[in-house]
Coordinates of C-alpha atoms and ligand atoms in Angstrom, one line a residue:
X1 CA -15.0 20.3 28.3
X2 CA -13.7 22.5 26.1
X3 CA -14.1 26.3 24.8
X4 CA -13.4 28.0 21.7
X5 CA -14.5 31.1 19.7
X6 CA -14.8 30.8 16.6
X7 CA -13.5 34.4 14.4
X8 CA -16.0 32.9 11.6
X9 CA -17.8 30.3 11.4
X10 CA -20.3 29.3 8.7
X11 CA -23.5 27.8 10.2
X12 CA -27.3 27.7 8.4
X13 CA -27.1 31.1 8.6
X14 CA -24.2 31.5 7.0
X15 CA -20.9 33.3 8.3
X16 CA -21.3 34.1 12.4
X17 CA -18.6 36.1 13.7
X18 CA -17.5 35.2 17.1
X19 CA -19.1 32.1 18.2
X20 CA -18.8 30.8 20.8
X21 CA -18.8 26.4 20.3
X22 CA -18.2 24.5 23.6
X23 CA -17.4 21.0 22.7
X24 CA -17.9 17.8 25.8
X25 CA -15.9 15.3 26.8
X26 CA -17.2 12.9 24.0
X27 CA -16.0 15.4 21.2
X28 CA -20.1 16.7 20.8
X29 CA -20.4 20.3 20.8
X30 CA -22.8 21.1 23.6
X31 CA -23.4 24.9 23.5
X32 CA -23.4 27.5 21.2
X33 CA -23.7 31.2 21.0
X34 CA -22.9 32.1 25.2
X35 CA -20.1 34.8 25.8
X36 CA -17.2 32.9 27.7
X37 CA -14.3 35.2 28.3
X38 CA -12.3 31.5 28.8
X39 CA -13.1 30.4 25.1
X40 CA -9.8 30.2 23.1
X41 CA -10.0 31.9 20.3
X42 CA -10.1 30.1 16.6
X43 CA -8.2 32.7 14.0
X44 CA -9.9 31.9 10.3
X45 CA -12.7 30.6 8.7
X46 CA -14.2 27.6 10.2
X47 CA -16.7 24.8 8.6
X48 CA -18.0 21.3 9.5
X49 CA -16.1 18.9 8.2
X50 CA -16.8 17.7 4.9
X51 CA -17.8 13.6 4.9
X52 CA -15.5 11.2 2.4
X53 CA -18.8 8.9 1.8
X54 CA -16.9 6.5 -0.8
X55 CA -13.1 5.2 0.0
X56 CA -11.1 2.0 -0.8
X57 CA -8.0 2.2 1.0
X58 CA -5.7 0.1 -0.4
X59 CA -6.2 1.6 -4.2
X60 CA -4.1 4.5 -2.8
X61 CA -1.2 2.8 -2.8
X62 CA -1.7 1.5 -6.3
X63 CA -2.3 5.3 -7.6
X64 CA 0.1 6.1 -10.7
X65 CA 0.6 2.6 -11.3
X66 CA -2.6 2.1 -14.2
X67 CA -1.8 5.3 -16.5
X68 CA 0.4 3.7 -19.3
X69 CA -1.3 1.8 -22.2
X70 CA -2.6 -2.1 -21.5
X71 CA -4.5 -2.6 -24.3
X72 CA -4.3 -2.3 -28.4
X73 CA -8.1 -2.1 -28.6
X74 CA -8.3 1.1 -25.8
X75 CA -8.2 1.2 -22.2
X76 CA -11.1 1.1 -19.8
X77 CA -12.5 0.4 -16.5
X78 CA -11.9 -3.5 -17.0
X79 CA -8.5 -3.1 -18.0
X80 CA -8.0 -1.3 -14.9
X81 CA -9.9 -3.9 -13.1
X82 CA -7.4 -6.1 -13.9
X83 CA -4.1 -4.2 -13.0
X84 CA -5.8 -3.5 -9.3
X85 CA -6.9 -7.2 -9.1
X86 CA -3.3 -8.4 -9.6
X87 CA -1.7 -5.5 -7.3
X88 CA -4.1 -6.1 -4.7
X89 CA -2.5 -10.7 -4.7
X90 CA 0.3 -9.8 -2.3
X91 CA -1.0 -6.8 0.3
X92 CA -0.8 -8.2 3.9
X93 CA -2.4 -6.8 7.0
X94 CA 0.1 -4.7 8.0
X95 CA 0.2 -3.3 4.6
X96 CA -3.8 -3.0 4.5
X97 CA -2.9 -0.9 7.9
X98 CA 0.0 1.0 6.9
X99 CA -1.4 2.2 3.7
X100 CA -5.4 3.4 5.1
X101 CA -3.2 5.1 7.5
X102 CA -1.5 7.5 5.3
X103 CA -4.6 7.8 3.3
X104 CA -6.6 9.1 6.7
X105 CA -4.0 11.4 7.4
X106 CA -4.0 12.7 3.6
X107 CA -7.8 13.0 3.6
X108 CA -7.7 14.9 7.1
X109 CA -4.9 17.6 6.0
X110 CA -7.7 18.0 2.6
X111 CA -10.4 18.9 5.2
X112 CA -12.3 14.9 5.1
X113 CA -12.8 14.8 8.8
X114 CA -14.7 11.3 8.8
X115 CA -14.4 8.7 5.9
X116 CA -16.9 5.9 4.6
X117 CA -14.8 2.8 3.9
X118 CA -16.4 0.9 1.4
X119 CA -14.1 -2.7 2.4
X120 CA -14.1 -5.6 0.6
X121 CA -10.4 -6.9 0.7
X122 CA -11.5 -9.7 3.6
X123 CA -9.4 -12.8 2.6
X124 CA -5.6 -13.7 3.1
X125 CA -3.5 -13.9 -0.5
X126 CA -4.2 -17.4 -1.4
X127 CA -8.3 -16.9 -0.6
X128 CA -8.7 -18.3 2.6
X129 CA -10.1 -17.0 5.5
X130 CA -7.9 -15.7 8.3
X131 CA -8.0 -17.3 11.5
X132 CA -10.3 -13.9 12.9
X133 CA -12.6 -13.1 10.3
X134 CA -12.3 -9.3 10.8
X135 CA -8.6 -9.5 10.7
X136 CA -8.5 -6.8 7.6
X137 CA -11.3 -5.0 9.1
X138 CA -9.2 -4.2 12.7
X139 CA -6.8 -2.7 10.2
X140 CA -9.1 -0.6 8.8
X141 CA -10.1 0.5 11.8
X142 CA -6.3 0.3 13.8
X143 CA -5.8 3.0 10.6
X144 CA -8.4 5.4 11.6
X145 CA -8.2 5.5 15.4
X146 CA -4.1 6.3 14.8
X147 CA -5.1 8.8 12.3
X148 CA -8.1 10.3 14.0
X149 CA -10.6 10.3 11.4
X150 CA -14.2 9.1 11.7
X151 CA -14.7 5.8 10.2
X152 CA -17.9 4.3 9.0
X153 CA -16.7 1.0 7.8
X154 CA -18.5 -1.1 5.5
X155 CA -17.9 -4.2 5.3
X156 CA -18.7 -5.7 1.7
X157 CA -20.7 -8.9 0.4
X158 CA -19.1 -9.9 -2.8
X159 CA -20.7 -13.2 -3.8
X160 CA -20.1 -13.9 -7.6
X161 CA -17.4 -13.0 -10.3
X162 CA -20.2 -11.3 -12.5
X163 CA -24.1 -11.5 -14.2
X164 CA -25.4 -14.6 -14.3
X165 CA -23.6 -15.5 -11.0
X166 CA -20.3 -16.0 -12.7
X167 CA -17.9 -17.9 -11.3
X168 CA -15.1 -16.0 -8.7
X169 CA -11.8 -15.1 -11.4
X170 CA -8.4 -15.7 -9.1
X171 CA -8.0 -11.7 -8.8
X172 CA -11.8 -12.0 -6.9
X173 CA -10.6 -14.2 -4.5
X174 CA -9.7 -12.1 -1.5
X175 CA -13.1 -10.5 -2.0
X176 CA -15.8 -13.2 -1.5
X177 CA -18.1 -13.8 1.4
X178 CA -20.5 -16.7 1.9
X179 CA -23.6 -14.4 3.0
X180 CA -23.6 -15.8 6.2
X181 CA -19.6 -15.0 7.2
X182 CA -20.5 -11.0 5.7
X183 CA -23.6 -11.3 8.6
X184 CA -20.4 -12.6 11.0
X185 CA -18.5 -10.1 10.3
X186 CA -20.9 -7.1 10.7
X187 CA -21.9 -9.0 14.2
X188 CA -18.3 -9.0 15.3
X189 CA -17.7 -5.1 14.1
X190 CA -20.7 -3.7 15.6
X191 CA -20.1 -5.0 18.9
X192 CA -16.9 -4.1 19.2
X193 CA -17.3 -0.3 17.5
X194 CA -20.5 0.0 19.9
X195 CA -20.6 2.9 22.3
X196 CA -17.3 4.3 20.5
X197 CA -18.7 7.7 18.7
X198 CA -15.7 7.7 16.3
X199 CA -16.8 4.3 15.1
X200 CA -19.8 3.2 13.0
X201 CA -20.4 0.0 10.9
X202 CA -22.8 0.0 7.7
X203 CA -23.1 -3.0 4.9
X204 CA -22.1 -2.7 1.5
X205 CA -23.7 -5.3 -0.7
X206 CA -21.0 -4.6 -3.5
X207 CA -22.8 -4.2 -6.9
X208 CA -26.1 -5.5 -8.2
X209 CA -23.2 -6.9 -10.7
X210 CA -21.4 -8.9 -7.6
X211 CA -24.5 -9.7 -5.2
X212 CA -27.5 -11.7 -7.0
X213 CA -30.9 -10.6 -6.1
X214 CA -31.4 -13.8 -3.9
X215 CA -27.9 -13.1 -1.9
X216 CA -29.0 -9.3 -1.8
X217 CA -32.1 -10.3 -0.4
X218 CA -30.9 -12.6 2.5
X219 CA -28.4 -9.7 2.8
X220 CA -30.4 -6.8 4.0
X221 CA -32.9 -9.3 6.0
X222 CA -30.0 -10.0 8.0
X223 CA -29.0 -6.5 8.4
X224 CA -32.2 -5.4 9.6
X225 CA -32.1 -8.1 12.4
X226 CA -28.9 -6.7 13.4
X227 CA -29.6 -3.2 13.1
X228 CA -32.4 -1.8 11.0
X229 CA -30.5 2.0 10.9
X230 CA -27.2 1.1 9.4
X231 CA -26.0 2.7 6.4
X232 CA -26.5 0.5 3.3
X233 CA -23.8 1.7 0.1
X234 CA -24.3 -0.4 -3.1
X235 CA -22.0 0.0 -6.7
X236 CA -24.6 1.4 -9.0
X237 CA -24.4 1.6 -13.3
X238 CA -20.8 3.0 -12.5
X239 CA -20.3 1.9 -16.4
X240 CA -22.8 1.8 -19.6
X241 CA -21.7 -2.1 -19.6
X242 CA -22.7 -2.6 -16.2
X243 CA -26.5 -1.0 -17.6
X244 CA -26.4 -3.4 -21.2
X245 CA -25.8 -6.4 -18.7
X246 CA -28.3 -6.2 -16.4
X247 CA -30.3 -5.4 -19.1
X248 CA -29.8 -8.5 -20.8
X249 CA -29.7 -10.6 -17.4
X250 CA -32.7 -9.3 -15.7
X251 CA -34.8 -7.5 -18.3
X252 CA -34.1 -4.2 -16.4
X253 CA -31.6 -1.2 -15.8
X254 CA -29.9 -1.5 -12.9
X255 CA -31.4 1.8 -10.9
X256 CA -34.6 0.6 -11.8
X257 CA -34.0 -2.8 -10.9
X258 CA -32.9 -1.8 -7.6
X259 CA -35.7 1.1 -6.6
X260 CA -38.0 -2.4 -7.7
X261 CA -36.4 -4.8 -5.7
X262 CA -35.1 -3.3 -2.3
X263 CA -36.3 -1.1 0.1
X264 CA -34.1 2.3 -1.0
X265 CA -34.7 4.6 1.4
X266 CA -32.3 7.8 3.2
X267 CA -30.1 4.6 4.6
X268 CA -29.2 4.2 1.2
X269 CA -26.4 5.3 -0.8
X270 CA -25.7 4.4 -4.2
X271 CA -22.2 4.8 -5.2
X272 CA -21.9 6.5 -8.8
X273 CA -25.3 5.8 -10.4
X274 CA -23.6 7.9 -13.5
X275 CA -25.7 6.0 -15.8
X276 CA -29.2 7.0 -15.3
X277 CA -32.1 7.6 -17.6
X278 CA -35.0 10.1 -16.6
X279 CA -37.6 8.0 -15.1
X280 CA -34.3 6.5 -12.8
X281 CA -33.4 9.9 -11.8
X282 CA -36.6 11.7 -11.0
X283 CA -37.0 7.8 -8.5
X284 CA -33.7 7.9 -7.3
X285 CA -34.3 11.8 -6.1
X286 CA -37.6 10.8 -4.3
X287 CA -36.2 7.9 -2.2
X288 CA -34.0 10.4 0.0
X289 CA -31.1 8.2 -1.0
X290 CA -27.9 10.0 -1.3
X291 CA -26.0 9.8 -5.0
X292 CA -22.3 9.1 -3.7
X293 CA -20.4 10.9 -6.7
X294 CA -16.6 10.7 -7.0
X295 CA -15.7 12.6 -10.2
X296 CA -11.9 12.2 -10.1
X297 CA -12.2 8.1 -10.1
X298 CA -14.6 8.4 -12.1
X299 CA -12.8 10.9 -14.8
X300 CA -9.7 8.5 -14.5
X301 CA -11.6 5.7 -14.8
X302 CA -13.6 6.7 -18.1
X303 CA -17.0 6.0 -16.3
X304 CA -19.5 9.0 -17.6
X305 CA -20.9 11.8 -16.3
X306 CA -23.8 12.2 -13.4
X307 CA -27.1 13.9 -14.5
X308 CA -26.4 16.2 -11.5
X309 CA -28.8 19.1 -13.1
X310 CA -32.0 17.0 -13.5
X311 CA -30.7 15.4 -10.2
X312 CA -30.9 18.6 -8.3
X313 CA -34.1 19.7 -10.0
X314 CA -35.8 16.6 -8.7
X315 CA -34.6 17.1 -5.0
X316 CA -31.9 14.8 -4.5
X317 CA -29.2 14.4 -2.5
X318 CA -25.3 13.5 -3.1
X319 CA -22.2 13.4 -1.5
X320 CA -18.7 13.1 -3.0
X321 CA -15.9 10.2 -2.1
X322 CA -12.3 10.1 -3.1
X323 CA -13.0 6.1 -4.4
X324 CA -9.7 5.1 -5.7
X325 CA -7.7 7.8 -4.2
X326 CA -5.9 8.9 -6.9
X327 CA -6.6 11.9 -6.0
X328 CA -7.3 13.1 -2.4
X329 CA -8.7 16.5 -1.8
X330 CA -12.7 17.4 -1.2
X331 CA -11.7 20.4 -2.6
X332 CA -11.0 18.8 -6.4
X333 CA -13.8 16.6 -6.1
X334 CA -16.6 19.3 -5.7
X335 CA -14.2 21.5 -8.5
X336 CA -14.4 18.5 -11.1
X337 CA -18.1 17.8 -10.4
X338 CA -19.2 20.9 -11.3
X339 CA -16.8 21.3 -14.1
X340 CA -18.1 18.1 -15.6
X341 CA -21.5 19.5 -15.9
X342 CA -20.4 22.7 -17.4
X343 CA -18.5 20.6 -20.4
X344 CA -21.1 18.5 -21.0
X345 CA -23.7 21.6 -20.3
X346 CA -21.5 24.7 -22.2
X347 CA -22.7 26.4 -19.5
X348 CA -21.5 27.7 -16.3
X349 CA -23.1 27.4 -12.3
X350 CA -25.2 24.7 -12.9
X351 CA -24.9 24.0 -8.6
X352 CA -26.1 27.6 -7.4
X353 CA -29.1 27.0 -7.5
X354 CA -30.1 30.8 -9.2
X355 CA -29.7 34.1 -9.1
X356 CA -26.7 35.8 -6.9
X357 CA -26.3 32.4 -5.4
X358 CA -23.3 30.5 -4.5
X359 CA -21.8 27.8 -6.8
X360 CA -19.3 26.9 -3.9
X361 CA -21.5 27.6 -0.7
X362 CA -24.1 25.1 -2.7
X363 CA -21.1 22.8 -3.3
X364 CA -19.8 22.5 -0.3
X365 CA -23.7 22.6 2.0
X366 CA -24.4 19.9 0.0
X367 CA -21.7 17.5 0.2
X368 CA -21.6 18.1 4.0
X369 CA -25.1 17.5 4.6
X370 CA -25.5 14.2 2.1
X371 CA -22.5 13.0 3.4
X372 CA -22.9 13.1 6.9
X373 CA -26.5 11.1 5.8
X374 CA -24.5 8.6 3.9
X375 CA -22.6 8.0 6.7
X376 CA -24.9 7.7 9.4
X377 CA -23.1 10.2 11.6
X378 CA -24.1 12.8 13.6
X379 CA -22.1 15.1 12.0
X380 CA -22.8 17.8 8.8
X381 CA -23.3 21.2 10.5
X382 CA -22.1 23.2 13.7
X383 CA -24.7 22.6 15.9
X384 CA -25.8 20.9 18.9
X385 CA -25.4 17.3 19.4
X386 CA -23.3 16.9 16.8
X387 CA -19.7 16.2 16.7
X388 CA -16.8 18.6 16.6
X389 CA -16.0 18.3 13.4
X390 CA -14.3 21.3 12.0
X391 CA -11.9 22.4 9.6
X392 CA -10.3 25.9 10.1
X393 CA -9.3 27.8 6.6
X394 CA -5.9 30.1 6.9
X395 CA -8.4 33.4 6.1
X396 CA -4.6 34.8 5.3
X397 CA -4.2 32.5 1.9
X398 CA -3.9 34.2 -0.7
X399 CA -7.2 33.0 -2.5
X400 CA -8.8 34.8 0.0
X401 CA -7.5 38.2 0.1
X402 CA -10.1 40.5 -1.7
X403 CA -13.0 38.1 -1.3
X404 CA -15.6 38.9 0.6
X405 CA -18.2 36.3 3.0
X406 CA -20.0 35.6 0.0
X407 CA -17.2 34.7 -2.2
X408 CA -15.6 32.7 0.0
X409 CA -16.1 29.6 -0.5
X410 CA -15.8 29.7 -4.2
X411 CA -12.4 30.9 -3.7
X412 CA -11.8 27.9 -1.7
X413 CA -13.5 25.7 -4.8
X414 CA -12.5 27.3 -7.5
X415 CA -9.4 29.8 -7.0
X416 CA -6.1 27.5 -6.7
X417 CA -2.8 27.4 -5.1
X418 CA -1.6 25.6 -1.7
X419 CA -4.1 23.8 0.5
X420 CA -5.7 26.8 2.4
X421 CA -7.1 23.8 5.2
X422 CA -4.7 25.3 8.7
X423 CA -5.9 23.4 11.4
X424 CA -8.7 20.2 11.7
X425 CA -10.5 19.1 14.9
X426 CA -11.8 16.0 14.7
X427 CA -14.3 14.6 17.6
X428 CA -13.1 17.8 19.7
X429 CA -9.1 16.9 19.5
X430 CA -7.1 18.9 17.3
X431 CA -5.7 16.1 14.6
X432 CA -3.7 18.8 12.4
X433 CA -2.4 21.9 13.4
X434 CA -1.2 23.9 10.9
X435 CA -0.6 21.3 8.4
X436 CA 0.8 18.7 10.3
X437 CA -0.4 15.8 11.9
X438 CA 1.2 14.4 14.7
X439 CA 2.1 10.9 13.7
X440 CA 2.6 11.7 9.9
X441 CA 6.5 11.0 10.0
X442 CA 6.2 7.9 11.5
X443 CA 2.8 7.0 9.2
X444 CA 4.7 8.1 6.3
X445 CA 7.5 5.7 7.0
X446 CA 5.2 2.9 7.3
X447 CA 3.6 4.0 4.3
X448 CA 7.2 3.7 2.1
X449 CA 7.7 0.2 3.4
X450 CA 4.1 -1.4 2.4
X451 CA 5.1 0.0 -0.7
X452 CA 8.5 -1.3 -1.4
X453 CA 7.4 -4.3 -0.3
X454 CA 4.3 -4.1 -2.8
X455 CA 6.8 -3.3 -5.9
Ligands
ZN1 ZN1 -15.9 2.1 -5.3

């Protein structure tokens, strides 16, 4: 058991000065609020952890690499499709494990204190499965445990190259997963991750553009035999092509489509869902789904922009991931998803929510809370019963000085300069202190080689 007092921490009731948080041996924090003269005292500002619901490791290490010029006739998603699909040919296991690693240690030091990884790299380089099925998967997970982030891992089903069950392209196939080994695979992973709080597994059928409505089908029947809570994370109209196609294969938009043909629910999450009409947003809000935005991807990746206003006036929930990890920092996401909406808007605040309010507080309360439902973790707030997840802000950086409580954490949105994150605790162990993390030489090191090999 463990003690600490918290100078400030922000709770549902906003800043609380001295609190007193005692976390258990299992990393849940188990009191609050009794004086303890032995509780060591936590200097700064302290938060939950903000949730990374949307992550695909091994894109990190292929960050920089799609920013000159491919094509004559302009540059898209699909021409970045391509450039991943080739760098993705040669990554081994150990590379698959070396890179997530310095990812998880990136995305703890810019306050992620669990991650959602959305994992779909499950065969060796020439397509064939490895002799244990969740080899890739063990990486994923080796990655996190050495880091000290919490995973939700989400294993993928990608069944067909494209609309129209298209056939697999050769950069597809490390990706593809007879339904039955994806049903394997989540079998294997949630026994072994069961009774381990730092562990969850979800399902990620990959797209409505990868996963046919008979494969998605058999897909989430299976699921619910294995276990009817698990987070469910599905691709969503990330691109106005992926909306003209399954318009012209299935007679429908692909929200639509979806809120037709599955069971959306608050399991679900659908990853980017930037192209939305109004009848598909005012459904989407309804269904307690989360929205799983990641505006840096998706401003390097030319997708569009998320009807976030109309979203919010209808009640719904999002969360934000880092995606492609070309950039990591929960900080810029939030920053660029409100930014977004003011360029397209010519208007300012559209997150506060009204008068006097917060654009930051609302930033930042909402991404904890829809991501800590994305991921299925009991995690989003300090409270009790839920894990000691925190991240401590240096209350000396200089974004901070002249700020008061309730400007606070739009300086830590919107003000810049170095990363104000000191210290974050992760399941009640301290996994950076002052910046740092442990392992990070040794991670980093690792990290250099995958990539030298990769080149
Ligand atoms: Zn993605």
């Amino acid at each position: 058991m463990k003690k600490f007092c918290f100078e400030k921490a922000w709770t549902h009731q906003g800043w609380v000065s001295e609190l007193n948080v005692t976390v258990d041996d299992r990393g849940y924090i188990s009191n609050l609020g009794d004086d303890d003269a032995q509780a060591k005292p936590i200097r700064g500002m302290i938060l939950p952890g903000i949730p990374n619901l949307h992550s695909h490791a091994f894109q990190r290490a292929a960050a920089g690499l799609t920013e000159h010029g491919q094509s004559g006739k302009g540059d898209t998603f699909w021409t970045w499709r391509q450039v991943m699909h080739r760098f993705v040919q040669a990554l081994t296991p150990e590379d698959q494990e070396a890179i997530a690693a310095q990812l998880y240690v990136e995305m703890l030091k810019a306050g992620y204190t669990a991650v959602g990884e959305f994992h779909y790299l499950h065969r060796d380089p020439n397509g064939a499965a490895y002799a244990d099925p969740a080899e890739m998967a063990w990486r994923i997970a080796a990655a996190a445990g050495r880091a000290g982030i919490g995973l939700t891992l989400l294993p993928v089903l990608y069944s067909v190259g494209g609309y129209g069950g298209a056939k697999i392209n050769h950069g597809q196939r490390r990706f593809v997963l007879e339904t039955s080994e994806f049903l394997n695979l989540i079998d294997i992973l949630s026994a072994d991750f069961d009774g381990n709080p730092q562990l969850r597994v979800g399902v990620a059928p990959h797209s409505v553009r990868q996963v046919p409505a008979d494969k998605l089908h058999d897909c989430l029947l299976g699921i619910a035999e294995i276990d009817a809570t698990a987070p469910i994370h599905i691709h969503v109209a990330e691109q106005i092509r992926d909306v003209e196609e399954h318009l012209r294969w299935a007679g429908a938009r692909p929200v639509n489509w979806l809120l037709d043909n599955a069971e959306v629910d608050d399991r679900w999450c659908l990853i980017h869902a930037t192209h939305l009409n109004e009848d598909e947003t005012c459904r989407l809000a309804t269904t307690g789904a989360v929205a799983g935005l990641c505006p840096t991807t998706e401003a390097n990746l030319g997708d569009g922009l998320f009807p976030l206003a109309h979203f919010l006036e209808a009640g719904g929930r999002w969360g934000v991931g880092s995606d492609c990890n070309i950039s990591v920092s929960a900080i810029e996401e939030l920053r660029w998803l409100e930014y977004g909406q003011r360029l397209i808007s010519r208007s300012r605040n559209i997150t506060s929510g009204g008068v006097g309010a917060s654009t930051g507080a609302r930033l930042v309360s909402d991404a904890v809370v829809g991501g800590a439902q994305a991921l299925g973790r009991p995690i989003g707030a300090i409270e009790v019963d839920l894990r000691a997840d925190f991240i401590v802000l240096d209350a000396d950086a200089l974004r901070f000085h002249g700020r008061n409580e309730a400007q606070w954490l739009d300086a830590l949105v919107f003000a810049d300069g170095p990363n104000p994150i000191r210290d974050v605790m992760v399941g009640g162990e301290w996994v950076i202190r002052n910046g740092h993390h442990a392992d990070e030489i040794e991670i980093e090191r690792a990290f250099r080689a995958a990539i030298n090999r990769l080149s």
